[in-house]
Amino acid sequence: MTTTYREVKADILRQITEGQLPPGSTLPNEVDLAESYGCARATVNRAMRELVADGFIERRRKAGSRVRQAPVRQARFTIPLVRQEVEDLGARYRYALVSRSVAPATDVLRARMGVKSSASLLHLVCMHYADGAPYQHENRWINLDATPDAETADFDQIGPNEWLVAQVPYTDVQISFQAITADATLAAHLECDTQDALFQIERTTQQDAQTVTLVQLTYRRGHRMTTSY
């Protein structure tokens, strides 16, 4: 049976936590590790990349891989399903598509998403409700060069959040958080006053360095987001 990257990762992590690989120690190179585990070098490479992402080892060009002196604690974020968020609150979920259009990327969006000048973007504006009350305003652009099936997807019935999580794998995510004030459009959708303080999450999702989607998720005052590390 071929050794999986999860097994390689788990064994290296075990050696680190049990002191067999103490802080500062150098790990064998990928070729030697692949030979010792009886697997492909690509398998070892994925295990090592995850150990780097988890903060247990560091990799430096020409210096190889070393166990960190102290593990780096990192906040972990997953792309949540808004339906699940609402239902976890014990509320009834409802989704509505507000608008849908396809257009060439503007200069601003090309710069922010890193897409080609010829790229077409699917622009979706959606609302999510909890027990009939506005919960989240979703303003999303999908790069049709990266995800052509999105152009014909039935977003009247399923939100792009659920569709993308189920259909499109991602390799990198950038997330930013900011406080904004409600303009007239957001105030109407979220049933709040203009100039109310709102919480907004902006997320860019990529697959192998190609942007899949850029989304702005806006919540009414009082929304709380919790994560762990």
JSON list of C-alpha atoms in Angstrom, two decimals:
[
{"chain": "A", "resi": 1, "resn": "MET", "atom": "CA", "xyz": [0.00, 0.00, 0.00]},
{"chain": "A", "resi": 2, "resn": "THR", "atom": "CA", "xyz": [1.33, 3.45, -0.96]},
{"chain": "A", "resi": 3, "resn": "THR", "atom": "CA", "xyz": [2.10, 5.81, 1.91]},
{"chain": "A", "resi": 4, "resn": "THR", "atom": "CA", "xyz": [-0.12, 8.91, 1.82]},
{"chain": "A", "resi": 5, "resn": "TYR", "atom": "CA", "xyz": [0.94, 12.48, 2.53]},
{"chain": "A", "resi": 6, "resn": "ARG", "atom": "CA", "xyz": [-1.25, 12.43, 5.65]},
{"chain": "A", "resi": 7, "resn": "GLU", "atom": "CA", "xyz": [0.73, 9.47, 7.00]},
{"chain": "A", "resi": 8, "resn": "VAL", "atom": "CA", "xyz": [4.03, 11.19, 6.22]},
{"chain": "A", "resi": 9, "resn": "LYS", "atom": "CA", "xyz": [2.84, 14.39, 7.87]},
{"chain": "A", "resi": 10, "resn": "ALA", "atom": "CA", "xyz": [1.53, 12.55, 10.94]},
{"chain": "A", "resi": 11, "resn": "ASP", "atom": "CA", "xyz": [4.80, 10.65, 11.41]},
{"chain": "A", "resi": 12, "resn": "ILE", "atom": "CA", "xyz": [6.99, 13.74, 11.12]},
{"chain": "A", "resi": 13, "resn": "LEU", "atom": "CA", "xyz": [4.69, 15.60, 13.50]},
{"chain": "A", "resi": 14, "resn": "ARG", "atom": "CA", "xyz": [4.90, 12.69, 15.94]},
{"chain": "A", "resi": 15, "resn": "GLN", "atom": "CA", "xyz": [8.70, 12.86, 15.85]},
{"chain": "A", "resi": 16, "resn": "ILE", "atom": "CA", "xyz": [8.55, 16.60, 16.53]},
{"chain": "A", "resi": 17, "resn": "THR", "atom": "CA", "xyz": [6.10, 16.36, 19.43]},
{"chain": "A", "resi": 18, "resn": "GLU", "atom": "CA", "xyz": [7.92, 13.39, 21.00]},
{"chain": "A", "resi": 19, "resn": "GLY", "atom": "CA", "xyz": [11.30, 15.14, 20.81]},
{"chain": "A", "resi": 20, "resn": "GLN", "atom": "CA", "xyz": [12.91, 12.86, 18.24]},
{"chain": "A", "resi": 21, "resn": "LEU", "atom": "CA", "xyz": [13.15, 15.96, 16.04]},
{"chain": "A", "resi": 22, "resn": "PRO", "atom": "CA", "xyz": [13.90, 18.72, 18.58]},
{"chain": "A", "resi": 23, "resn": "PRO", "atom": "CA", "xyz": [13.54, 22.46, 17.83]},
{"chain": "A", "resi": 24, "resn": "GLY", "atom": "CA", "xyz": [16.19, 23.65, 15.40]},
{"chain": "A", "resi": 25, "resn": "SER", "atom": "CA", "xyz": [16.99, 20.20, 14.03]},
{"chain": "A", "resi": 26, "resn": "THR", "atom": "CA", "xyz": [17.37, 19.74, 10.29]},
{"chain": "A", "resi": 27, "resn": "LEU", "atom": "CA", "xyz": [15.07, 17.35, 8.44]},
{"chain": "A", "resi": 28, "resn": "PRO", "atom": "CA", "xyz": [16.31, 15.07, 5.66]},
{"chain": "A", "resi": 29, "resn": "ASN", "atom": "CA", "xyz": [15.74, 16.34, 2.14]},
{"chain": "A", "resi": 30, "resn": "GLU", "atom": "CA", "xyz": [12.63, 15.33, 0.21]},
{"chain": "A", "resi": 31, "resn": "VAL", "atom": "CA", "xyz": [14.39, 12.70, -1.86]},
{"chain": "A", "resi": 32, "resn": "ASP", "atom": "CA", "xyz": [15.69, 10.91, 1.24]},
{"chain": "A", "resi": 33, "resn": "LEU", "atom": "CA", "xyz": [12.34, 11.21, 3.00]},
{"chain": "A", "resi": 34, "resn": "ALA", "atom": "CA", "xyz": [10.51, 9.80, -0.02]},
{"chain": "A", "resi": 35, "resn": "GLU", "atom": "CA", "xyz": [12.88, 6.82, -0.06]},
{"chain": "A", "resi": 36, "resn": "SER", "atom": "CA", "xyz": [12.47, 6.18, 3.67]},
{"chain": "A", "resi": 37, "resn": "TYR", "atom": "CA", "xyz": [8.66, 6.36, 3.50]},
{"chain": "A", "resi": 38, "resn": "GLY", "atom": "CA", "xyz": [8.43, 4.44, 0.23]},
{"chain": "A", "resi": 39, "resn": "CYS", "atom": "CA", "xyz": [6.45, 7.12, -1.55]},
{"chain": "A", "resi": 40, "resn": "ALA", "atom": "CA", "xyz": [6.79, 9.72, -4.29]},
{"chain": "A", "resi": 41, "resn": "ARG", "atom": "CA", "xyz": [8.65, 12.95, -3.67]},
{"chain": "A", "resi": 42, "resn": "ALA", "atom": "CA", "xyz": [5.44, 14.86, -4.44]},
{"chain": "A", "resi": 43, "resn": "THR", "atom": "CA", "xyz": [3.80, 13.09, -1.49]},
{"chain": "A", "resi": 44, "resn": "VAL", "atom": "CA", "xyz": [6.56, 14.25, 0.84]},
{"chain": "A", "resi": 45, "resn": "ASN", "atom": "CA", "xyz": [6.42, 17.75, -0.63]},
{"chain": "A", "resi": 46, "resn": "ARG", "atom": "CA", "xyz": [2.72, 18.09, 0.18]},
{"chain": "A", "resi": 47, "resn": "ALA", "atom": "CA", "xyz": [3.25, 16.84, 3.73]},
{"chain": "A", "resi": 48, "resn": "MET", "atom": "CA", "xyz": [6.09, 19.31, 4.23]},
{"chain": "A", "resi": 49, "resn": "ARG", "atom": "CA", "xyz": [4.07, 22.19, 2.82]},
{"chain": "A", "resi": 50, "resn": "GLU", "atom": "CA", "xyz": [1.28, 21.47, 5.29]},
{"chain": "A", "resi": 51, "resn": "LEU", "atom": "CA", "xyz": [3.74, 21.29, 8.18]},
{"chain": "A", "resi": 52, "resn": "VAL", "atom": "CA", "xyz": [5.09, 24.68, 7.11]},
{"chain": "A", "resi": 53, "resn": "ALA", "atom": "CA", "xyz": [1.55, 26.08, 6.91]},
{"chain": "A", "resi": 54, "resn": "ASP", "atom": "CA", "xyz": [0.77, 24.64, 10.35]},
{"chain": "A", "resi": 55, "resn": "GLY", "atom": "CA", "xyz": [3.82, 26.42, 11.76]},
{"chain": "A", "resi": 56, "resn": "PHE", "atom": "CA", "xyz": [5.89, 23.38, 12.80]},
{"chain": "A", "resi": 57, "resn": "ILE", "atom": "CA", "xyz": [8.75, 23.62, 10.34]},
{"chain": "A", "resi": 58, "resn": "GLU", "atom": "CA", "xyz": [10.42, 26.36, 8.30]},
{"chain": "A", "resi": 59, "resn": "ARG", "atom": "CA", "xyz": [11.99, 26.02, 4.89]},
{"chain": "A", "resi": 60, "resn": "ARG", "atom": "CA", "xyz": [14.82, 28.15, 3.58]},
{"chain": "A", "resi": 61, "resn": "ARG", "atom": "CA", "xyz": [16.39, 28.05, 0.16]},
{"chain": "A", "resi": 62, "resn": "LYS", "atom": "CA", "xyz": [19.72, 26.19, 0.22]},
{"chain": "A", "resi": 63, "resn": "ALA", "atom": "CA", "xyz": [19.41, 25.67, 3.99]},
{"chain": "A", "resi": 64, "resn": "GLY", "atom": "CA", "xyz": [16.75, 22.96, 3.88]},
{"chain": "A", "resi": 65, "resn": "SER", "atom": "CA", "xyz": [13.94, 22.36, 6.36]},
{"chain": "A", "resi": 66, "resn": "ARG", "atom": "CA", "xyz": [14.23, 22.81, 10.10]},
{"chain": "A", "resi": 67, "resn": "VAL", "atom": "CA", "xyz": [11.93, 22.30, 13.05]},
{"chain": "A", "resi": 68, "resn": "ARG", "atom": "CA", "xyz": [10.88, 25.71, 14.34]},
{"chain": "A", "resi": 69, "resn": "GLN", "atom": "CA", "xyz": [12.22, 26.80, 17.71]},
{"chain": "A", "resi": 70, "resn": "ALA", "atom": "CA", "xyz": [8.60, 27.45, 18.67]},
{"chain": "A", "resi": 71, "resn": "PRO", "atom": "CA", "xyz": [5.54, 26.46, 16.65]},
{"chain": "A", "resi": 72, "resn": "VAL", "atom": "CA", "xyz": [3.80, 29.40, 15.03]},
{"chain": "A", "resi": 73, "resn": "ARG", "atom": "CA", "xyz": [0.24, 29.70, 16.23]},
{"chain": "A", "resi": 74, "resn": "GLN", "atom": "CA", "xyz": [-2.01, 30.73, 13.39]},
{"chain": "A", "resi": 75, "resn": "ALA", "atom": "CA", "xyz": [-5.67, 31.60, 13.19]},
{"chain": "A", "resi": 76, "resn": "ARG", "atom": "CA", "xyz": [-7.50, 29.13, 10.95]},
{"chain": "A", "resi": 77, "resn": "PHE", "atom": "CA", "xyz": [-10.33, 30.18, 8.67]},
{"chain": "A", "resi": 78, "resn": "THR", "atom": "CA", "xyz": [-12.49, 28.00, 6.51]},
{"chain": "A", "resi": 79, "resn": "ILE", "atom": "CA", "xyz": [-14.91, 29.22, 3.87]},
{"chain": "A", "resi": 80, "resn": "PRO", "atom": "CA", "xyz": [-18.19, 28.82, 5.75]},
{"chain": "A", "resi": 81, "resn": "LEU", "atom": "CA", "xyz": [-21.59, 28.07, 4.29]},
{"chain": "A", "resi": 82, "resn": "VAL", "atom": "CA", "xyz": [-23.87, 30.95, 5.19]},
{"chain": "A", "resi": 83, "resn": "ARG", "atom": "CA", "xyz": [-26.81, 28.53, 5.28]},
{"chain": "A", "resi": 84, "resn": "GLN", "atom": "CA", "xyz": [-24.99, 26.53, 7.96]},
{"chain": "A", "resi": 85, "resn": "GLU", "atom": "CA", "xyz": [-24.15, 29.70, 9.90]},
{"chain": "A", "resi": 86, "resn": "VAL", "atom": "CA", "xyz": [-27.82, 30.68, 10.04]},
{"chain": "A", "resi": 87, "resn": "GLU", "atom": "CA", "xyz": [-29.08, 27.20, 10.89]},
{"chain": "A", "resi": 88, "resn": "ASP", "atom": "CA", "xyz": [-26.44, 26.84, 13.62]},
{"chain": "A", "resi": 89, "resn": "LEU", "atom": "CA", "xyz": [-28.06, 29.89, 15.23]},
{"chain": "A", "resi": 90, "resn": "GLY", "atom": "CA", "xyz": [-31.32, 27.95, 15.33]},
{"chain": "A", "resi": 91, "resn": "ALA", "atom": "CA", "xyz": [-32.86, 30.23, 12.70]},
{"chain": "A", "resi": 92, "resn": "ARG", "atom": "CA", "xyz": [-34.66, 29.50, 9.44]},
{"chain": "A", "resi": 93, "resn": "TYR", "atom": "CA", "xyz": [-32.49, 30.27, 6.39]},
{"chain": "A", "resi": 94, "resn": "ARG", "atom": "CA", "xyz": [-33.67, 31.97, 3.21]},
{"chain": "A", "resi": 95, "resn": "TYR", "atom": "CA", "xyz": [-31.68, 33.03, 0.14]},
{"chain": "A", "resi": 96, "resn": "ALA", "atom": "CA", "xyz": [-32.54, 35.52, -2.60]},
{"chain": "A", "resi": 97, "resn": "LEU", "atom": "CA", "xyz": [-30.72, 36.52, -5.77]},
{"chain": "A", "resi": 98, "resn": "VAL", "atom": "CA", "xyz": [-30.99, 40.30, -6.18]},
{"chain": "A", "resi": 99, "resn": "SER", "atom": "CA", "xyz": [-29.16, 40.79, -9.48]},
{"chain": "A", "resi": 100, "resn": "ARG", "atom": "CA", "xyz": [-27.00, 38.96, -12.00]},
{"chain": "A", "resi": 101, "resn": "SER", "atom": "CA", "xyz": [-24.92, 40.26, -14.91]},
{"chain": "A", "resi": 102, "resn": "VAL", "atom": "CA", "xyz": [-21.88, 39.41, -17.01]},
{"chain": "A", "resi": 103, "resn": "ALA", "atom": "CA", "xyz": [-19.50, 42.15, -18.09]},
{"chain": "A", "resi": 104, "resn": "PRO", "atom": "CA", "xyz": [-15.82, 42.74, -18.91]},
{"chain": "A", "resi": 105, "resn": "ALA", "atom": "CA", "xyz": [-13.66, 43.37, -15.87]},
{"chain": "A", "resi": 106, "resn": "THR", "atom": "CA", "xyz": [-13.26, 47.05, -15.06]},
{"chain": "A", "resi": 107, "resn": "ASP", "atom": "CA", "xyz": [-9.81, 48.54, -14.50]},
{"chain": "A", "resi": 108, "resn": "VAL", "atom": "CA", "xyz": [-10.39, 48.48, -10.75]},
{"chain": "A", "resi": 109, "resn": "LEU", "atom": "CA", "xyz": [-11.48, 44.84, -10.68]},
{"chain": "A", "resi": 110, "resn": "ARG", "atom": "CA", "xyz": [-8.64, 43.79, -12.99]},
{"chain": "A", "resi": 111, "resn": "ALA", "atom": "CA", "xyz": [-6.19, 45.34, -10.57]},
{"chain": "A", "resi": 112, "resn": "ARG", "atom": "CA", "xyz": [-7.83, 43.87, -7.48]},
{"chain": "A", "resi": 113, "resn": "MET", "atom": "CA", "xyz": [-8.39, 40.39, -8.88]},
{"chain": "A", "resi": 114, "resn": "GLY", "atom": "CA", "xyz": [-5.30, 40.13, -11.07]},
{"chain": "A", "resi": 115, "resn": "VAL", "atom": "CA", "xyz": [-7.31, 39.00, -14.09]},
{"chain": "A", "resi": 116, "resn": "LYS", "atom": "CA", "xyz": [-6.59, 39.57, -17.77]},
{"chain": "A", "resi": 117, "resn": "SER", "atom": "CA", "xyz": [-7.87, 42.62, -19.61]},
{"chain": "A", "resi": 118, "resn": "SER", "atom": "CA", "xyz": [-10.06, 40.27, -21.68]},
{"chain": "A", "resi": 119, "resn": "ALA", "atom": "CA", "xyz": [-11.60, 38.58, -18.63]},
{"chain": "A", "resi": 120, "resn": "SER", "atom": "CA", "xyz": [-15.36, 38.45, -18.21]},
{"chain": "A", "resi": 121, "resn": "LEU", "atom": "CA", "xyz": [-16.81, 38.56, -14.71]},
{"chain": "A", "resi": 122, "resn": "LEU", "atom": "CA", "xyz": [-20.11, 37.27, -13.44]},
{"chain": "A", "resi": 123, "resn": "HIS", "atom": "CA", "xyz": [-21.44, 39.81, -10.95]},
{"chain": "A", "resi": 124, "resn": "LEU", "atom": "CA", "xyz": [-23.94, 38.54, -8.40]},
{"chain": "A", "resi": 125, "resn": "VAL", "atom": "CA", "xyz": [-25.69, 40.44, -5.63]},
{"chain": "A", "resi": 126, "resn": "CYS", "atom": "CA", "xyz": [-27.46, 38.19, -3.12]},
{"chain": "A", "resi": 127, "resn": "MET", "atom": "CA", "xyz": [-29.23, 38.41, 0.22]},
{"chain": "A", "resi": 128, "resn": "HIS", "atom": "CA", "xyz": [-29.27, 35.85, 3.01]},
{"chain": "A", "resi": 129, "resn": "TYR", "atom": "CA", "xyz": [-31.90, 35.92, 5.76]},
{"chain": "A", "resi": 130, "resn": "ALA", "atom": "CA", "xyz": [-32.29, 34.45, 9.24]},
{"chain": "A", "resi": 131, "resn": "ASP", "atom": "CA", "xyz": [-35.90, 34.01, 10.35]},
{"chain": "A", "resi": 132, "resn": "GLY", "atom": "CA", "xyz": [-36.90, 36.56, 7.74]},
{"chain": "A", "resi": 133, "resn": "ALA", "atom": "CA", "xyz": [-34.47, 39.24, 8.94]},
{"chain": "A", "resi": 134, "resn": "PRO", "atom": "CA", "xyz": [-31.48, 40.36, 6.79]},
{"chain": "A", "resi": 135, "resn": "TYR", "atom": "CA", "xyz": [-28.38, 38.44, 7.83]},
{"chain": "A", "resi": 136, "resn": "GLN", "atom": "CA", "xyz": [-25.79, 38.96, 5.08]},
{"chain": "A", "resi": 137, "resn": "HIS", "atom": "CA", "xyz": [-25.48, 41.06, 1.91]},
{"chain": "A", "resi": 138, "resn": "GLU", "atom": "CA", "xyz": [-23.27, 39.32, -0.66]},
{"chain": "A", "resi": 139, "resn": "ASN", "atom": "CA", "xyz": [-21.61, 41.28, -3.47]},
{"chain": "A", "resi": 140, "resn": "ARG", "atom": "CA", "xyz": [-19.60, 38.83, -5.59]},
{"chain": "A", "resi": 141, "resn": "TRP", "atom": "CA", "xyz": [-17.57, 38.73, -8.80]},
{"chain": "A", "resi": 142, "resn": "ILE", "atom": "CA", "xyz": [-16.66, 35.36, -10.35]},
{"chain": "A", "resi": 143, "resn": "ASN", "atom": "CA", "xyz": [-13.87, 35.06, -12.92]},
{"chain": "A", "resi": 144, "resn": "LEU", "atom": "CA", "xyz": [-15.41, 33.13, -15.82]},
{"chain": "A", "resi": 145, "resn": "ASP", "atom": "CA", "xyz": [-11.98, 32.34, -17.25]},
{"chain": "A", "resi": 146, "resn": "ALA", "atom": "CA", "xyz": [-11.29, 30.31, -14.10]},
{"chain": "A", "resi": 147, "resn": "THR", "atom": "CA", "xyz": [-14.83, 29.01, -13.58]},
{"chain": "A", "resi": 148, "resn": "PRO", "atom": "CA", "xyz": [-16.74, 28.96, -16.91]},
{"chain": "A", "resi": 149, "resn": "ASP", "atom": "CA", "xyz": [-19.52, 26.70, -15.54]},
{"chain": "A", "resi": 150, "resn": "ALA", "atom": "CA", "xyz": [-20.63, 29.54, -13.27]},
{"chain": "A", "resi": 151, "resn": "GLU", "atom": "CA", "xyz": [-22.09, 31.40, -16.25]},
{"chain": "A", "resi": 152, "resn": "THR", "atom": "CA", "xyz": [-24.89, 28.83, -16.63]},
{"chain": "A", "resi": 153, "resn": "ALA", "atom": "CA", "xyz": [-25.28, 27.84, -12.98]},
{"chain": "A", "resi": 154, "resn": "ASP", "atom": "CA", "xyz": [-28.78, 28.30, -11.52]},
{"chain": "A", "resi": 155, "resn": "PHE", "atom": "CA", "xyz": [-28.09, 30.90, -8.85]},
{"chain": "A", "resi": 156, "resn": "ASP", "atom": "CA", "xyz": [-31.82, 31.56, -8.52]},
{"chain": "A", "resi": 157, "resn": "GLN", "atom": "CA", "xyz": [-32.02, 28.32, -6.56]},
{"chain": "A", "resi": 158, "resn": "ILE", "atom": "CA", "xyz": [-28.61, 28.01, -4.87]},
{"chain": "A", "resi": 159, "resn": "GLY", "atom": "CA", "xyz": [-26.31, 30.73, -3.59]},
{"chain": "A", "resi": 160, "resn": "PRO", "atom": "CA", "xyz": [-22.86, 31.17, -5.15]},
{"chain": "A", "resi": 161, "resn": "ASN", "atom": "CA", "xyz": [-21.32, 30.51, -1.73]},
{"chain": "A", "resi": 162, "resn": "GLU", "atom": "CA", "xyz": [-22.69, 26.96, -1.68]},
{"chain": "A", "resi": 163, "resn": "TRP", "atom": "CA", "xyz": [-22.10, 26.37, -5.39]},
{"chain": "A", "resi": 164, "resn": "LEU", "atom": "CA", "xyz": [-18.44, 27.45, -5.32]},
{"chain": "A", "resi": 165, "resn": "VAL", "atom": "CA", "xyz": [-17.58, 25.48, -2.17]},
{"chain": "A", "resi": 166, "resn": "ALA", "atom": "CA", "xyz": [-19.06, 22.34, -3.75]},
{"chain": "A", "resi": 167, "resn": "GLN", "atom": "CA", "xyz": [-17.75, 22.81, -7.30]},
{"chain": "A", "resi": 168, "resn": "VAL", "atom": "CA", "xyz": [-14.47, 24.71, -7.28]},
{"chain": "A", "resi": 169, "resn": "PRO", "atom": "CA", "xyz": [-11.35, 23.73, -5.30]},
{"chain": "A", "resi": 170, "resn": "TYR", "atom": "CA", "xyz": [-9.15, 26.53, -4.01]},
{"chain": "A", "resi": 171, "resn": "THR", "atom": "CA", "xyz": [-5.50, 26.75, -3.03]},
{"chain": "A", "resi": 172, "resn": "ASP", "atom": "CA", "xyz": [-5.20, 30.26, -1.56]},
{"chain": "A", "resi": 173, "resn": "VAL", "atom": "CA", "xyz": [-7.52, 32.66, 0.22]},
{"chain": "A", "resi": 174, "resn": "GLN", "atom": "CA", "xyz": [-6.97, 36.27, 1.23]},
{"chain": "A", "resi": 175, "resn": "ILE", "atom": "CA", "xyz": [-9.34, 37.74, 3.82]},
{"chain": "A", "resi": 176, "resn": "SER", "atom": "CA", "xyz": [-9.68, 41.28, 5.10]},
{"chain": "A", "resi": 177, "resn": "PHE", "atom": "CA", "xyz": [-12.04, 42.75, 7.68]},
{"chain": "A", "resi": 178, "resn": "GLN", "atom": "CA", "xyz": [-13.24, 46.30, 7.90]},
{"chain": "A", "resi": 179, "resn": "ALA", "atom": "CA", "xyz": [-15.84, 48.57, 9.41]},
{"chain": "A", "resi": 180, "resn": "ILE", "atom": "CA", "xyz": [-17.88, 50.54, 6.88]},
{"chain": "A", "resi": 181, "resn": "THR", "atom": "CA", "xyz": [-20.86, 52.86, 6.99]},
{"chain": "A", "resi": 182, "resn": "ALA", "atom": "CA", "xyz": [-24.09, 51.93, 5.30]},
{"chain": "A", "resi": 183, "resn": "ASP", "atom": "CA", "xyz": [-24.87, 53.70, 2.04]},
{"chain": "A", "resi": 184, "resn": "ALA", "atom": "CA", "xyz": [-28.40, 53.90, 0.72]},
{"chain": "A", "resi": 185, "resn": "THR", "atom": "CA", "xyz": [-28.18, 50.57, -1.13]},
{"chain": "A", "resi": 186, "resn": "LEU", "atom": "CA", "xyz": [-26.85, 48.58, 1.83]},
{"chain": "A", "resi": 187, "resn": "ALA", "atom": "CA", "xyz": [-29.27, 50.30, 4.20]},
{"chain": "A", "resi": 188, "resn": "ALA", "atom": "CA", "xyz": [-32.19, 49.21, 2.02]},
{"chain": "A", "resi": 189, "resn": "HIS", "atom": "CA", "xyz": [-31.00, 45.60, 1.78]},
{"chain": "A", "resi": 190, "resn": "LEU", "atom": "CA", "xyz": [-30.00, 45.23, 5.43]},
{"chain": "A", "resi": 191, "resn": "GLU", "atom": "CA", "xyz": [-32.94, 47.25, 6.76]},
{"chain": "A", "resi": 192, "resn": "CYS", "atom": "CA", "xyz": [-30.75, 49.65, 8.71]},
{"chain": "A", "resi": 193, "resn": "ASP", "atom": "CA", "xyz": [-30.13, 53.39, 8.67]},
{"chain": "A", "resi": 194, "resn": "THR", "atom": "CA", "xyz": [-27.70, 55.08, 6.34]},
{"chain": "A", "resi": 195, "resn": "GLN", "atom": "CA", "xyz": [-24.42, 55.81, 8.09]},
{"chain": "A", "resi": 196, "resn": "ASP", "atom": "CA", "xyz": [-24.94, 52.84, 10.43]},
{"chain": "A", "resi": 197, "resn": "ALA", "atom": "CA", "xyz": [-21.69, 51.05, 11.26]},
{"chain": "A", "resi": 198, "resn": "LEU", "atom": "CA", "xyz": [-21.50, 47.71, 9.43]},
{"chain": "A", "resi": 199, "resn": "PHE", "atom": "CA", "xyz": [-19.05, 44.81, 9.51]},
{"chain": "A", "resi": 200, "resn": "GLN", "atom": "CA", "xyz": [-17.64, 43.70, 6.15]},
{"chain": "A", "resi": 201, "resn": "ILE", "atom": "CA", "xyz": [-15.51, 40.72, 5.16]},
{"chain": "A", "resi": 202, "resn": "GLU", "atom": "CA", "xyz": [-13.75, 40.85, 1.81]},
{"chain": "A", "resi": 203, "resn": "ARG", "atom": "CA", "xyz": [-12.40, 37.54, 0.51]},
{"chain": "A", "resi": 204, "resn": "THR", "atom": "CA", "xyz": [-10.42, 36.67, -2.60]},
{"chain": "A", "resi": 205, "resn": "THR", "atom": "CA", "xyz": [-10.18, 32.99, -3.50]},
{"chain": "A", "resi": 206, "resn": "GLN", "atom": "CA", "xyz": [-7.58, 31.59, -5.87]},
{"chain": "A", "resi": 207, "resn": "GLN", "atom": "CA", "xyz": [-6.82, 28.29, -7.53]},
{"chain": "A", "resi": 208, "resn": "ASP", "atom": "CA", "xyz": [-3.16, 27.86, -8.48]},
{"chain": "A", "resi": 209, "resn": "ALA", "atom": "CA", "xyz": [-2.55, 31.65, -8.53]},
{"chain": "A", "resi": 210, "resn": "GLN", "atom": "CA", "xyz": [-5.63, 32.34, -10.68]},
{"chain": "A", "resi": 211, "resn": "THR", "atom": "CA", "xyz": [-8.37, 34.33, -8.97]},
{"chain": "A", "resi": 212, "resn": "VAL", "atom": "CA", "xyz": [-11.70, 32.48, -8.87]},
{"chain": "A", "resi": 213, "resn": "THR", "atom": "CA", "xyz": [-13.84, 34.98, -7.01]},
{"chain": "A", "resi": 214, "resn": "LEU", "atom": "CA", "xyz": [-13.84, 38.24, -5.08]},
{"chain": "A", "resi": 215, "resn": "VAL", "atom": "CA", "xyz": [-16.67, 38.75, -2.61]},
{"chain": "A", "resi": 216, "resn": "GLN", "atom": "CA", "xyz": [-17.75, 41.39, -0.13]},
{"chain": "A", "resi": 217, "resn": "LEU", "atom": "CA", "xyz": [-19.92, 40.06, 2.69]},
{"chain": "A", "resi": 218, "resn": "THR", "atom": "CA", "xyz": [-21.63, 42.75, 4.75]},
{"chain": "A", "resi": 219, "resn": "TYR", "atom": "CA", "xyz": [-23.45, 42.30, 8.07]},
{"chain": "A", "resi": 220, "resn": "ARG", "atom": "CA", "xyz": [-25.57, 44.56, 10.23]},
{"chain": "A", "resi": 221, "resn": "ARG", "atom": "CA", "xyz": [-24.23, 46.13, 13.39]},
{"chain": "A", "resi": 222, "resn": "GLY", "atom": "CA", "xyz": [-23.85, 43.59, 16.18]},
{"chain": "A", "resi": 223, "resn": "HIS", "atom": "CA", "xyz": [-22.56, 40.71, 14.06]},
{"chain": "A", "resi": 224, "resn": "ARG", "atom": "CA", "xyz": [-19.82, 38.70, 15.75]},
{"chain": "A", "resi": 225, "resn": "MET", "atom": "CA", "xyz": [-17.22, 36.47, 14.11]},
{"chain": "A", "resi": 226, "resn": "THR", "atom": "CA", "xyz": [-15.27, 33.95, 16.20]},
{"chain": "A", "resi": 227, "resn": "THR", "atom": "CA", "xyz": [-12.26, 31.86, 15.19]},
{"chain": "A", "resi": 228, "resn": "SER", "atom": "CA", "xyz": [-9.65, 29.76, 16.99]},
{"chain": "A", "resi": 229, "resn": "TYR", "atom": "CA", "xyz": [-5.93, 29.10, 16.64]}
]
